[in-house]
Amino acid sequence: MAIIKTFRGLRPLPALAAAVASRPYDVINTEEARAEAEGNPHSFLHVVKPEIDLPADTHPYAPVVYETGRDNFQQLVAQGAFVRDSQDSLYIYRLEMDGQAQSGIVAAAAVADYLNEVIRKHELTRPDKEEDRKNHVRISRINAEPVFFAYPAQPELDLLVAGVEAGIPVYDFTAVDGIRHTLWVVDDPAVCAEIVRIFAEKIPFTYVADGHHRTAAAARVGQELREANPDHTGNEEYNYFLAVHFPDNQLRILDYNRVVRDLNGHTPESLLAAIGEQMEVIPQADVFRPSRPHTFGMYLTGKWYELQARPGTFDPQDPIGVLDVTILGRQILEPILGIGDQRTDKRIDFVGGMRGLGELARRVDSGEMQVAFSMYPVSMKQLMNIADGGFIMPPKVTWFEPKLRSGLVVYSL
């Protein structure tokens, strides 16, 4: 069963919350982060994307990057922009987008649960990305950004969360992207104890929805600190890490689309012919967004096409083989475009559904990419079944929206 615990969070002053809260490090590049943080010394991007405060030619994994992030956070604390809660608490974090809301429980998740597969994963991590996140934690000694977990919805938890949300939040603001962020502090020991108890008795597993690299990094650093401490007791803060736990029935997954840099020696005509041998190709008069599994959109030389996987070309009983990203990889990306490993091949890039299909066309029309594919999103049921079976999804399959804002609660090791 899942172990969570209360903790004394470091939080921004209410008047500064909207200025502090930033997009996560992995959905924004350095140039975008530098522009967003310009003129805002409180932006948490100075902590999670500290390269924005360094010369443009600084290597993103240089030690000075991590040291700058640590120093920037310590400065926010020293200035009084962040204060630490006086008692162990949990937090309820609600996000609202397009009229839909999802409410998560902010708690410290157990490193032991990660190591023992109680926290279930569905993606592999890239060693360089994981090491990058580990260095942030090692040097700063904080979990600056929470990871995004799902759990099987539990009515008892729903009632407790609703009771908290009936009270007055400490933060309530709408970010520039139109997403509303509301946070409540749960400092009633009885309510906290009941939430912890329900997880321990009724939640057999939690699932990494978003943030596999951050989860792995936090758990591995906790393991390192344990091994380095001869007086380890198991109660130290480093035995836990920061996570927001959402019920699975409140979450939605958006499409995660693909753009490819070249046609692997094909002309547009020969590419269409080669794809036509694998799938049905249907020209479209407008942008094509797949409305059902096993269909794909393709944007090539200014035109959209619908691609339909033919029956018999995939195994519907194979939990990985039935995924659209697997079908696209096996029938088009690998044999025709020569992309064998989507995790490492520099010729392919990924575009989250929040950016819209216009972003696919823009990147092809600009000449940066030559062809784009729009995808039908996987479901939460698929994700959890795959994780329960011990399978690993292909890379870049799930794009969750809305995203958590960073900086609203920080966990100190």
Short mmCIF file of C-alpha atoms in Angstrom, two decimals, residues 272 274-284 288-298 304-314 322-324 327-328 331-332 336 373-376:
data_model
loop_
_atom_site.label_atom_id
_atom_site.label_comp_id
_atom_site.label_asym_id
_atom_site.label_seq_id
_atom_site.Cartn_x
_atom_site.Cartn_y
_atom_site.Cartn_z
CA LEU A 272 3.29 8.87 -49.71
CA ALA A 274 5.67 3.95 -49.17
CA ILE A 275 3.17 4.86 -46.44
CA GLY A 276 0.33 3.79 -48.72
CA GLU A 277 1.75 0.28 -48.72
CA GLN A 278 1.39 0.22 -44.91
CA MET A 279 -1.76 2.26 -44.23
CA GLU A 280 -4.75 3.79 -45.93
CA VAL A 281 -3.87 7.35 -47.00
CA ILE A 282 -6.78 9.78 -47.38
CA PRO A 283 -6.12 13.42 -48.43
CA GLN A 284 -7.86 16.03 -46.26
CA PHE A 288 -6.84 16.47 -39.41
CA ARG A 289 -7.14 15.57 -35.73
CA PRO A 290 -7.65 11.84 -35.08
CA SER A 291 -10.97 11.12 -33.36
CA ARG A 292 -10.41 7.42 -32.67
CA PRO A 293 -7.54 5.01 -32.07
CA HIS A 294 -5.41 3.68 -34.93
CA THR A 295 -5.87 6.78 -37.08
CA PHE A 296 -3.22 9.44 -37.58
CA GLY A 297 -2.89 12.83 -39.17
CA MET A 298 0.08 13.61 -41.39
CA TRP A 304 -2.98 17.16 -44.36
CA TYR A 305 -3.69 13.45 -44.77
CA GLU A 306 -5.58 10.91 -42.68
CA LEU A 307 -3.70 7.64 -42.15
CA GLN A 308 -5.62 4.53 -41.11
CA ALA A 309 -3.90 1.43 -39.75
CA ARG A 310 -5.20 -1.66 -41.53
CA PRO A 311 -6.73 -4.50 -39.48
CA GLY A 312 -4.31 -7.35 -39.03
CA THR A 313 -1.23 -5.14 -39.02
CA PHE A 314 -1.15 -4.97 -35.19
CA VAL A 322 -1.90 -1.83 -29.77
CA LEU A 323 -0.75 1.68 -28.83
CA ASP A 324 -0.89 4.13 -31.71
CA ILE A 327 1.89 1.28 -34.66
CA LEU A 328 3.27 4.52 -36.08
CA GLN A 331 4.85 0.86 -39.73
CA ILE A 332 6.23 4.29 -40.64
CA ILE A 336 10.27 4.20 -43.86
CA PHE A 373 2.11 13.29 -37.39
CA SER A 374 -0.87 14.01 -35.15
CA MET A 375 -1.86 11.28 -32.70
CA TYR A 376 -4.91 10.05 -30.80
#
